[in-house]
CSV table of C-alpha atoms in Angstrom, one decimal:
chain,number,residue,atom,x,y,z
A,1,MET,CA,0.0,0.0,0.0
A,2,PHE,CA,2.9,2.4,0.8
A,3,SER,CA,5.1,1.6,-2.2
A,4,GLY,CA,4.1,4.7,-4.0
A,5,ILE,CA,3.4,7.0,-1.1
A,6,SER,CA,3.2,10.8,-1.7
A,7,LEU,CA,2.1,13.4,0.8
A,8,ALA,CA,1.6,17.1,0.7
A,9,ASP,CA,3.9,19.2,2.8
A,10,GLN,CA,2.5,22.7,3.6
A,11,HIS,CA,5.2,25.3,4.0
A,12,GLU,CA,4.3,28.7,5.4
A,13,GLY,CA,3.6,31.2,2.7
A,14,GLU,CA,4.1,28.6,-0.1
A,15,GLU,CA,1.8,26.3,-2.0
A,16,GLU,CA,1.8,22.6,-1.0
A,17,GLU,CA,4.7,20.6,-2.3
A,18,ALA,CA,4.6,16.9,-2.8
A,19,ASN,CA,6.9,14.9,-0.5
A,20,VAL,CA,7.4,11.8,-2.6
A,21,ALA,CA,9.0,8.6,-1.2
A,22,SER,CA,12.1,7.2,-2.8
A,23,PRO,CA,13.2,3.5,-3.0
A,24,MET,CA,15.8,1.7,-0.9
A,25,GLU,CA,16.9,-1.9,-1.0
A,26,MET,CA,18.3,-3.7,2.1
A,27,PHE,CA,20.3,-6.9,2.4
A,28,ALA,CA,20.9,-8.4,5.9
A,29,CYS,CA,24.0,-10.5,5.9
A,30,SER,CA,26.4,-12.5,8.0
A,31,TYR,CA,30.1,-13.2,7.4
A,32,ASN,CA,31.0,-16.6,6.2
A,33,ASP,CA,33.6,-18.6,8.2
A,34,GLY,CA,37.0,-16.9,8.1
A,35,LYS,CA,35.7,-13.8,6.4
A,36,GLY,CA,35.4,-10.3,7.8
A,37,PRO,CA,35.3,-6.5,7.2
A,38,ALA,CA,38.5,-6.5,5.1
A,39,ASP,CA,37.0,-9.1,2.7
A,40,LEU,CA,33.8,-7.0,2.4
A,41,ASP,CA,36.0,-3.9,1.6
A,42,ALA,CA,37.6,-5.9,-1.3
A,43,ALA,CA,34.3,-7.1,-2.6
A,44,THR,CA,32.9,-3.6,-2.5
A,45,LYS,CA,35.9,-2.3,-4.4
A,46,ASP,CA,35.2,-4.7,-7.1
A,47,PHE,CA,31.5,-3.7,-7.0
A,48,ASN,CA,32.5,0.0,-7.5
A,49,LYS,CA,34.8,-1.0,-10.5
A,50,TRP,CA,31.8,-2.8,-12.0
A,51,ALA,CA,29.5,0.2,-11.4
A,52,ASP,CA,31.9,2.6,-12.9
A,53,LYS,CA,32.3,0.4,-16.0
A,54,GLN,CA,28.5,0.3,-16.3
A,55,ASN,CA,28.4,4.1,-15.9
A,56,ILE,CA,26.1,3.9,-12.9
A,57,THR,CA,25.8,7.4,-11.5
A,58,ASP,CA,22.4,7.3,-9.7
A,59,TYR,CA,23.0,4.6,-7.0
A,60,SER,CA,24.2,5.2,-3.5
A,61,ALA,CA,25.1,2.5,-1.0
A,62,TRP,CA,26.1,2.1,2.6
A,63,THR,CA,27.0,-0.7,4.9
A,64,LEU,CA,25.7,-0.7,8.5
A,65,VAL,CA,27.2,-2.5,11.5
A,66,PRO,CA,25.4,-2.8,14.9
A,67,TYR,CA,26.4,-0.4,17.7
A,68,TYR,CA,23.4,-0.4,20.1
A,69,PHE,CA,21.8,-3.8,19.5
A,70,SER,CA,20.3,-6.9,21.0
A,71,PRO,CA,20.5,-10.6,20.2
A,72,GLU,CA,17.5,-10.2,17.9
A,73,GLN,CA,19.8,-8.6,15.3
A,74,GLU,CA,21.0,-11.9,13.8
A,75,PHE,CA,23.3,-10.5,11.2
A,76,ASP,CA,26.7,-8.9,11.0
A,77,VAL,CA,26.2,-6.2,8.4
A,78,LEU,CA,23.4,-4.5,6.4
A,79,TRP,CA,23.7,-3.2,2.9
A,80,PHE,CA,21.5,-0.3,1.9
A,81,GLY,CA,21.3,0.8,-1.7
A,82,ALA,CA,19.2,3.7,-2.9
A,83,ALA,CA,18.3,5.7,-6.0
A,84,GLY,CA,16.1,8.7,-6.5
A,85,LYS,CA,13.4,6.8,-8.4
A,86,ALA,CA,12.4,3.1,-8.3
A,87,ALA,CA,12.9,2.8,-12.1
A,88,ALA,CA,16.5,3.9,-11.7
A,89,LEU,CA,17.0,1.4,-8.9
A,90,GLY,CA,15.5,-1.3,-11.1
A,91,ARG,CA,17.9,-0.4,-14.0
A,92,VAL,CA,20.9,-0.9,-11.6
A,93,GLN,CA,19.4,-4.2,-10.4
A,94,ASP,CA,18.8,-5.3,-14.0
A,95,SER,CA,22.4,-4.5,-15.0
A,96,TRP,CA,23.7,-6.3,-11.9
A,97,LEU,CA,21.8,-9.5,-12.7
A,98,ALA,CA,22.9,-9.3,-16.3
A,99,THR,CA,26.6,-8.4,-16.0
A,100,GLY,CA,27.6,-8.6,-12.3
A,101,THR,CA,27.9,-12.3,-11.9
A,102,LYS,CA,31.6,-12.3,-11.1
A,103,GLU,CA,31.2,-9.5,-8.5
A,104,ALA,CA,28.1,-11.1,-7.0
A,105,GLU,CA,30.2,-14.3,-6.5
A,106,GLY,CA,32.8,-12.1,-4.7
A,107,PHE,CA,30.1,-10.9,-2.2
A,108,ALA,CA,28.8,-14.5,-1.8
A,109,ASP,CA,32.2,-15.7,-0.9
A,110,VAL,CA,32.4,-13.1,1.9
A,111,MET,CA,28.9,-13.2,3.4
A,112,THR,CA,25.5,-14.9,3.2
A,113,CYS,CA,22.5,-12.7,3.0
A,114,ASN,CA,19.2,-14.2,4.3
A,115,SER,CA,17.1,-11.2,3.6
A,116,HIS,CA,16.6,-8.8,0.6
A,117,ALA,CA,13.8,-6.3,1.3
A,118,ALA,CA,12.8,-2.9,-0.2
A,119,TYR,CA,11.4,0.2,1.5
A,120,SER,CA,9.7,3.4,0.4
A,121,VAL,CA,11.6,6.1,2.2
A,122,LEU,CA,10.1,9.5,3.1
A,123,MET,CA,12.4,12.2,4.3
A,124,THR,CA,10.7,14.3,7.1
A,125,LYS,CA,13.7,16.4,8.3
A,126,GLN,CA,16.7,17.1,6.0
A,127,PRO,CA,20.1,17.2,7.8
A,128,PRO,CA,22.2,20.3,7.4
A,129,LYS,CA,24.8,20.2,4.7
A,130,ARG,CA,28.3,19.4,5.9
A,131,GLU,CA,31.5,20.5,4.3
A,132,GLY,CA,33.7,17.6,3.3
A,133,ASP,CA,30.9,15.1,4.0
A,134,SER,CA,32.2,11.6,3.8
A,135,GLY,CA,28.8,10.1,3.9
A,136,ASN,CA,29.6,8.1,7.1
A,137,LEU,CA,26.9,8.3,9.7
A,138,LEU,CA,25.4,6.9,12.9
A,139,VAL,CA,21.9,5.6,12.0
A,140,THR,CA,19.1,4.7,14.4
A,141,PHE,CA,16.0,2.6,13.7
A,142,SER,CA,12.7,2.3,15.7
A,143,ASP,CA,9.8,0.1,14.7
A,144,CYS,CA,6.5,2.0,15.0
A,145,ASN,CA,2.9,1.0,15.1
A,146,MET,CA,-0.1,3.4,14.6
A,147,SER,CA,-2.9,3.3,17.1
A,148,ASP,CA,-6.3,1.9,16.1
A,149,GLY,CA,-8.1,4.4,13.8
A,150,VAL,CA,-4.9,6.4,13.1
A,151,THR,CA,-3.6,6.7,9.6
A,152,PHE,CA,-0.3,8.1,8.4
A,153,ASP,CA,-2.1,11.2,7.2
A,154,ASP,CA,-2.8,11.9,10.9
A,155,LEU,CA,0.9,11.4,11.8
A,156,TYR,CA,2.7,13.2,8.9
A,157,MET,CA,2.4,16.8,10.1
A,158,PRO,CA,3.2,15.9,13.7
A,159,ILE,CA,6.3,14.1,12.5
A,160,VAL,CA,7.3,17.2,10.4
A,161,GLU,CA,6.6,19.4,13.4
A,162,TRP,CA,8.8,17.2,15.6
A,163,GLY,CA,11.6,17.6,13.1
A,164,LYS,CA,11.2,21.4,13.2
A,165,TYR,CA,11.2,21.4,17.0
A,166,LYS,CA,14.4,19.4,17.1
A,167,ALA,CA,16.1,21.7,14.6
A,168,GLU,CA,15.1,24.7,16.8
A,169,HIS,CA,16.8,23.0,19.7
A,170,GLY,CA,20.1,22.4,17.9
A,171,SER,CA,19.6,19.0,16.4
A,172,LYS,CA,21.7,18.2,13.3
A,173,ALA,CA,20.0,14.9,12.6
A,174,GLY,CA,18.1,13.9,9.5
A,175,HIS,CA,14.8,12.0,9.9
A,176,TRP,CA,13.2,9.5,7.6
A,177,VAL,CA,10.2,7.1,7.6
A,178,PHE,CA,10.7,3.7,6.0
A,179,PHE,CA,7.5,1.9,4.8
A,180,PRO,CA,7.9,-1.8,3.9
A,181,ALA,CA,7.4,-2.3,0.1
A,182,PHE,CA,8.8,-5.7,-0.9
A,183,GLY,CA,10.4,-8.8,0.6
A,184,GLY,CA,8.6,-9.0,3.8
A,185,GLY,CA,5.0,-9.9,4.5
A,186,GLN,CA,5.1,-10.7,8.2
A,187,GLU,CA,6.2,-7.3,9.5
A,188,THR,CA,5.2,-6.5,13.1
A,189,PHE,CA,5.4,-2.7,12.5
A,190,ASP,CA,3.7,-0.2,10.3
A,191,PHE,CA,6.9,1.8,9.6
A,192,LYS,CA,10.4,2.4,10.7
A,193,TRP,CA,11.4,5.7,12.1
A,194,VAL,CA,15.0,6.4,11.1
A,195,THR,CA,17.4,9.1,12.3
A,196,ALA,CA,20.9,9.8,11.1
A,197,TYR,CA,23.7,11.6,13.0
A,198,GLU,CA,27.2,12.6,12.1
A,199,ASN,CA,28.6,11.1,15.3
A,200,LEU,CA,27.8,9.7,18.7
A,201,GLU,CA,28.1,13.2,20.3
A,202,ASP,CA,25.3,14.5,18.1
A,203,LEU,CA,23.1,11.6,19.1
A,204,GLY,CA,24.0,12.3,22.7
A,205,GLY,CA,22.9,15.9,22.3
A,206,ASP,CA,19.5,14.9,21.0
A,207,TRP,CA,19.2,12.3,23.8
A,208,ASP,CA,20.0,15.0,26.4
A,209,GLN,CA,17.4,17.3,25.0
A,210,ASN,CA,14.8,14.5,24.8
A,211,ASN,CA,15.5,13.7,28.5
A,212,GLU,CA,15.3,17.3,29.6
A,213,LYS,CA,12.3,18.7,27.7
A,214,GLY,CA,11.8,16.9,24.4
A,215,TRP,CA,9.6,14.2,26.0
A,216,GLN,CA,7.0,16.8,26.7
A,217,LYS,CA,6.8,17.6,23.0
A,218,VAL,CA,6.6,13.9,22.2
A,219,ASN,CA,3.6,13.5,24.4
A,220,GLU,CA,2.0,16.6,22.9
A,221,LEU,CA,2.4,15.4,19.3
A,222,PHE,CA,2.1,11.6,19.5
A,223,ARG,CA,0.3,10.4,22.6
A,224,GLY,CA,-2.5,8.1,21.7
A,225,LYS,CA,-1.4,8.1,18.0
A,226,VAL,CA,1.7,5.9,17.7
A,227,SER,CA,4.1,3.7,19.7
A,228,CYS,CA,7.7,3.0,18.8
A,229,ASP,CA,10.2,0.5,20.4
A,230,SER,CA,13.6,1.4,21.6
A,231,SER,CA,16.1,2.3,18.8
A,232,ARG,CA,18.8,0.2,17.4
A,233,ALA,CA,21.9,2.1,16.3
A,234,TYR,CA,24.3,1.3,13.5
A,235,MET,CA,27.6,2.7,12.3
A,236,ALA,CA,27.1,3.4,8.6
A,237,THR,CA,29.9,3.6,6.0
A,238,ALA,CA,29.4,5.1,2.6
A,239,ARG,CA,30.2,2.7,-0.1
A,240,ARG,CA,29.0,4.6,-3.2
A,241,GLN,CA,27.4,8.0,-3.7
A,242,ALA,CA,25.3,9.0,-6.6
A,243,GLU,CA,26.3,12.2,-8.5
A,244,ASN,CA,23.2,13.9,-7.2
A,245,ASP,CA,22.9,12.4,-3.8
A,246,ASP,CA,20.4,14.2,-1.5
């Protein structure tokens, strides 16, 4: 239902602008015996050589490793790949299936992936631009469920307002909502609330503000509408960046 989601975002003094979701694919993987991060680095290098040869300029990728986690995270590394449009992502995937056999075998030698899912991703708070941005991030995920009778239309503007509130209180984080699109079917959540930070200190600053006063705003905006579990946090390493990567 959410794979083509588009919502109107009302800006003060402006006409409504459509906030259109973009696609992201995710692999959840575990290292094979005797393999580790250095082997993944080598496989990724070969992937980038393949992508350059195929003139792929509209695909970004990151690998994520757990930082704050529980035994329920039964994987070593996540691979996230994104494009601005689903057709562009599909073209990359078609090319990979047609010409990336050798490079795919390189990844398969390093790790086994027991999940390949796709999400529709809606940005609700854009992070500030950073000079010399390496693309490396700390990313947190919470699984959220809407209360009975509540739709995402009811939540969208409160989520946007929350992002504005956090920015007014010094937050440098970006906020996204991930809707399951493909590869699942037995999700126990309606959406994932995703937040990205430049470093652990920035996460700590948001955490402090939430403990001191932010919780009051959370209650004001979301009480009785949605419930989210505690966040998992991952260290994200940029592996490829599209030419126009927003």
